[in-house]
Coordinates of C-alpha atoms and ligand atoms in Angstrom, one line a residue:
M1 CA 9.3 22.5 116.9
D2 CA 11.8 24.3 114.7
T3 CA 11.4 24.5 110.9
A4 CA 14.5 22.4 110.8
T5 CA 12.6 19.5 112.2
I6 CA 9.3 20.1 110.4
P7 CA 7.9 16.7 109.3
R8 CA 6.8 16.6 105.7
L9 CA 3.0 16.6 105.1
S10 CA 1.4 13.4 106.1
A11 CA -0.4 11.4 103.4
N12 CA -3.7 12.6 104.9
E13 CA -2.6 16.2 104.7
V14 CA -1.6 15.9 101.1
A15 CA -4.9 14.2 100.4
A16 CA -6.8 17.0 102.2
Y17 CA -4.9 19.7 100.2
R18 CA -5.9 18.0 96.9
R19 CA -9.5 17.4 97.9
D20 CA -10.3 20.7 99.7
G21 CA -7.8 23.1 98.1
Y22 CA -6.3 23.9 101.4
V23 CA -4.8 22.3 104.5
I24 CA -3.6 23.3 107.9
P25 CA -0.5 21.1 108.5
R26 CA 0.2 19.8 112.0
W27 CA 3.4 21.6 112.5
R28 CA 4.1 25.1 113.5
L29 CA 7.0 27.5 113.6
S30 CA 9.3 27.5 116.6
A31 CA 8.9 30.5 119.0
A32 CA 12.3 31.7 117.8
K33 CA 11.3 31.7 114.1
L34 CA 8.0 33.3 114.8
S35 CA 9.6 36.1 116.8
V36 CA 12.1 36.8 113.9
L37 CA 9.1 37.2 111.5
R38 CA 7.1 39.3 114.0
A39 CA 10.1 41.6 114.4
A40 CA 10.3 41.8 110.6
L41 CA 6.6 42.7 110.5
D42 CA 7.1 45.5 113.1
R43 CA 9.9 47.0 111.0
L44 CA 8.0 46.6 107.8
I45 CA 5.0 48.5 109.2
A46 CA 7.3 51.2 110.6
D47 CA 9.2 51.6 107.3
N48 CA 6.1 51.8 105.2
P49 CA 3.7 54.2 106.9
E50 CA 2.1 55.3 103.6
I51 CA 1.0 51.7 102.6
R52 CA -2.0 50.1 104.2
P53 CA -0.7 47.1 106.2
E54 CA -3.1 44.8 104.4
Q55 CA -1.4 45.7 101.1
L56 CA 2.3 45.2 101.8
I57 CA 3.1 43.5 98.5
S58 CA 6.6 42.2 98.0
A59 CA 7.4 42.3 101.7
H60 CA 10.5 40.2 101.0
L61 CA 12.2 42.8 98.8
K62 CA 14.3 45.5 100.4
A63 CA 13.5 47.7 97.4
G64 CA 11.3 46.8 94.5
P65 CA 9.0 48.1 91.9
E66 CA 6.0 48.0 94.3
R67 CA 7.4 50.6 96.6
T68 CA 7.4 48.4 99.7
R69 CA 10.6 48.7 101.8
G70 CA 10.7 45.0 102.7
S71 CA 12.7 42.7 104.8
Q72 CA 15.3 40.0 104.1
A73 CA 13.9 38.0 107.0
F74 CA 10.8 37.1 104.9
L75 CA 13.0 36.0 101.9
D76 CA 15.2 33.9 104.2
F77 CA 12.2 32.2 105.7
A78 CA 10.7 31.5 102.2
R79 CA 13.9 29.6 101.4
D80 CA 13.9 27.4 104.5
P81 CA 14.6 23.9 103.2
A82 CA 12.1 22.3 105.5
L83 CA 9.3 24.6 104.4
L84 CA 10.3 23.9 100.8
D85 CA 10.0 20.1 101.5
V86 CA 6.4 20.8 102.3
I87 CA 5.8 23.0 99.3
E88 CA 7.4 20.3 97.1
Q89 CA 4.7 17.9 98.2
A90 CA 2.1 20.3 97.0
I91 CA 3.6 21.4 93.7
G92 CA 6.6 19.3 92.8
P93 CA 10.4 19.6 93.0
D94 CA 11.0 22.7 90.8
I95 CA 9.9 25.7 92.8
I96 CA 9.9 29.5 92.2
L97 CA 9.0 32.0 94.9
W98 CA 7.3 34.7 93.0
G99 CA 5.5 36.7 95.7
C100 CA 5.2 37.5 99.4
Q101 CA 2.5 39.7 100.8
V102 CA 1.8 40.8 104.3
F103 CA -1.9 41.0 105.2
C104 CA -1.9 42.8 108.5
K105 CA -5.3 43.9 109.8
P106 CA -5.0 46.5 112.5
P107 CA -7.5 46.4 115.4
K108 CA -10.9 48.1 114.8
D109 CA -10.4 49.1 111.1
G110 CA -8.7 46.1 109.4
M111 CA -9.9 45.8 105.8
E112 CA -12.1 43.1 104.4
V113 CA -10.5 40.8 101.8
P114 CA -13.4 40.1 99.4
M115 CA -14.0 36.5 98.4
H116 CA -11.9 35.8 95.3
Q117 CA -9.7 33.3 93.6
D118 CA -6.0 34.2 93.5
G119 CA -5.8 32.9 89.9
R120 CA -7.9 35.8 88.7
Y121 CA -5.1 38.2 89.5
W122 CA -1.9 36.4 88.5
P123 CA 0.1 36.1 85.3
I124 CA 1.2 32.5 85.7
R125 CA 0.6 30.0 82.8
P126 CA -0.3 27.3 83.2
L127 CA -1.9 28.7 86.3
A128 CA -0.5 27.1 89.4
T129 CA 0.6 28.3 92.9
C130 CA 0.6 27.1 96.4
T131 CA 0.4 29.9 99.0
A132 CA 1.8 29.3 102.5
W133 CA -0.1 31.7 104.7
V134 CA 1.8 32.0 108.0
A135 CA -0.1 33.4 111.0
L136 CA 1.9 36.1 112.8
D137 CA -0.9 36.7 115.2
D138 CA -3.7 34.4 116.4
S139 CA -6.2 34.5 113.5
R140 CA -9.9 33.9 114.5
P141 CA -13.4 34.8 113.3
E142 CA -13.4 37.9 115.6
N143 CA -10.3 39.5 114.1
G144 CA -11.0 38.5 110.5
C145 CA -9.4 35.1 109.9
M146 CA -9.3 33.7 106.4
R147 CA -12.4 32.0 105.1
V148 CA -12.3 29.3 102.5
V149 CA -14.8 27.4 100.3
P150 CA -13.5 23.8 100.5
G151 CA -13.4 22.1 97.1
S152 CA -14.0 25.3 95.1
H153 CA -10.6 24.8 93.3
R154 CA -11.6 21.3 92.0
N155 CA -12.6 22.0 88.5
G156 CA -9.7 24.3 87.8
H157 CA -11.9 27.1 86.7
V158 CA -11.4 30.8 87.2
Y159 CA -14.9 32.2 87.9
S160 CA -16.1 35.6 87.0
H161 CA -15.2 38.5 89.2
R162 CA -16.4 42.1 89.3
K163 CA -14.4 45.2 89.9
D164 CA -15.1 46.8 93.3
T165 CA -13.0 49.8 94.3
R166 CA -14.5 50.5 97.7
P167 CA -11.6 51.8 99.8
D168 CA -12.2 49.4 102.7
L169 CA -11.5 46.4 100.5
A170 CA -7.9 45.1 100.4
L171 CA -8.4 43.7 96.9
D172 CA -10.5 45.1 94.1
L173 CA -11.9 42.0 92.3
V174 CA -14.8 40.2 94.0
L175 CA -16.2 36.9 93.0
E176 CA -19.6 37.3 91.3
D177 CA -22.5 35.7 93.3
G178 CA -24.1 32.4 92.4
Q179 CA -21.1 30.5 91.1
V180 CA -19.8 28.9 94.3
K181 CA -21.7 27.7 97.4
M182 CA -20.7 30.4 99.8
E183 CA -22.7 28.8 102.6
E184 CA -20.1 26.1 102.7
A185 CA -17.3 28.6 103.6
R186 CA -15.2 27.7 106.7
D187 CA -13.1 29.8 109.0
L188 CA -9.4 29.0 109.0
V189 CA -8.6 29.4 112.7
L190 CA -4.8 29.6 113.3
E191 CA -2.6 30.3 116.3
A192 CA 0.4 32.5 115.7
G193 CA 3.1 30.3 114.2
Q194 CA 0.7 27.9 112.4
L195 CA 0.1 28.1 108.7
S196 CA -2.2 27.1 106.0
L197 CA -1.5 26.1 102.4
H198 CA -4.0 27.0 99.7
D199 CA -4.3 26.4 96.0
V200 CA -4.5 29.1 93.4
Y201 CA -8.1 28.2 92.3
M202 CA -9.6 28.0 95.8
V203 CA -12.2 30.6 96.7
H204 CA -11.3 32.5 99.9
G205 CA -11.3 35.9 101.6
S206 CA -11.7 37.4 105.0
N207 CA -14.0 39.7 107.0
P208 CA -13.0 43.1 108.3
N209 CA -11.3 43.2 111.7
R210 CA -13.6 45.1 114.1
S211 CA -12.0 43.6 117.2
A212 CA -9.4 45.0 119.5
K213 CA -6.8 42.4 118.4
R214 CA -4.5 42.8 115.4
R215 CA -4.6 40.0 112.8
A216 CA -1.4 39.6 110.8
G217 CA -0.3 37.0 108.3
V218 CA 2.3 36.7 105.6
A219 CA 1.5 34.8 102.4
F220 CA 4.4 33.2 100.5
R221 CA 3.6 32.4 96.9
Y222 CA 5.2 29.4 95.2
M223 CA 4.7 28.2 91.7
P224 CA 6.1 25.2 89.9
A225 CA 9.0 26.2 87.7
S226 CA 7.2 24.3 84.9
S227 CA 4.9 27.3 84.7
L228 CA 5.8 30.7 83.2
F229 CA 5.6 33.9 85.1
D230 CA 4.3 35.8 82.1
R231 CA 5.6 39.4 82.7
A232 CA 3.8 40.7 79.5
L233 CA 0.3 39.6 80.6
Y234 CA -0.6 42.5 82.9
K235 CA 0.7 46.0 82.9
P236 CA 1.9 47.6 86.2
Q237 CA -1.1 49.0 88.0
T238 CA -1.6 51.7 90.6
R239 CA -4.9 51.6 92.4
A240 CA -6.7 54.8 93.5
D241 CA -5.4 54.2 97.0
G242 CA -1.8 54.3 95.7
H243 CA -1.3 50.5 96.1
V244 CA 1.1 49.3 93.3
V245 CA 1.3 45.9 91.6
D246 CA 4.0 45.4 89.1
F247 CA 4.6 41.9 87.7
T248 CA 6.7 43.2 84.9
N249 CA 9.7 44.1 87.0
R250 CA 9.2 42.0 90.1
P251 CA 12.2 39.7 90.9
I252 CA 11.3 36.1 91.2
F253 CA 13.5 33.4 92.8
L254 CA 14.2 29.8 91.9
V255 CA 14.4 28.3 95.4
R256 CA 14.6 24.7 94.4
G257 CA 15.2 22.5 91.3
K258 CA 15.4 23.8 87.8
D259 CA 13.5 26.4 85.8
R260 CA 11.6 24.4 83.1
A261 CA 9.7 27.2 81.4
G262 CA 12.1 29.9 80.4
N263 CA 11.3 32.2 83.3
D264 CA 13.1 35.5 83.5
L265 CA 14.9 35.1 86.7
A266 CA 17.1 38.3 86.2
A267 CA 14.3 40.9 85.8
G268 CA 14.1 43.5 88.5
R269 CA 17.4 42.6 90.2
A270 CA 19.5 45.6 91.2
Ligands
AKG1 O1 -5.1 37.5 104.7 C1 -6.2 37.4 104.2 O2 -7.2 37.6 104.9 C2 -6.4 37.0 102.8 C3 -5.2 36.4 102.2 C4 -5.3 36.1 100.7 O3 -6.3 36.4 100.1 C5 -4.3 35.3 100.1 O4 -3.2 35.0 100.8 O5 -4.4 34.9 99.0

C-alpha cells in the first residue's frame, strides 16, 4: 500500500496511542517508498563516515549545524500528506517537523540506546512531540528493536535521568532506576516499512545489536505548532565522541497548519 492510500489511524489505534503512549499502525510503506528511504540511508552512511550511524541527527538536512550531510528524501517523506494525516490525529492540525534522526545499528557492534524519555532532551514548551519511527530494516529483539514501557507517558512527568557517557551508548542520559516498572517493557517488533508512533513522555530504549543483521530506523519528530521550540533553552553541545546537537541553529519546518507560538521558522536556513 502506498503512503498516498494510507488510511488514517482507526479509533482503536488512536485510543491505544493515548493509553499506551505508542502504537504500531496497521499500514506500512509501499515497497517503492521504502526503497527510496533505504537508498537515502545508504548514501547518508557513505557521506558521513565520521559519524556513528546511530547518531545521524538531522538526517533530513543537506547541510546543517549538526554536521550531518543529510538527504532531501527524508524531508520529502516527512511532508507526505498521508503521513501528516496520521500525525494530525496524534497531535492536532498545526504541525512542525523539528527533527529527524537515523538510528542505524550495524551488525555485531550496534550501540545500545539506554532507557530514557525524549522529553528530557528537548527544548519544546509545552513539551509535546509525536515521533514516527520508520523501520528501514526488520527490527526484532535479536538486532536491538525498540523497547517501550506502555503507559509510562501517562502522568506527563519527566523522570530523573543520570548522565552516562559510556562510548557504547547512543544517548548520554539514562533513566534512573526505580521510577518506572521496567519489567513491563515490551519489544516493538517491526518489519521493514512498518512504523511506530510514540509520545514524548514514553519511556523507551533499545538493546545493543550483537546479531549479524543490521537494524536501521529513521525517527521523524513532529510537534504541535502551539508549542515553542525554545532555541535559548539548551546551548549547542558536542559530546566526547564528536556527536553534535544544536537546537539553536537547527531549521524547523511548518509542514501543516499555522504556527501558533511564535516559532522561529527562519533560523538556520541558508
Ligand atoms: O532507534 C532506537 O533504538 C531508539 C529510538 C529513540 O530513542 C527515539 O526515536 O526516540
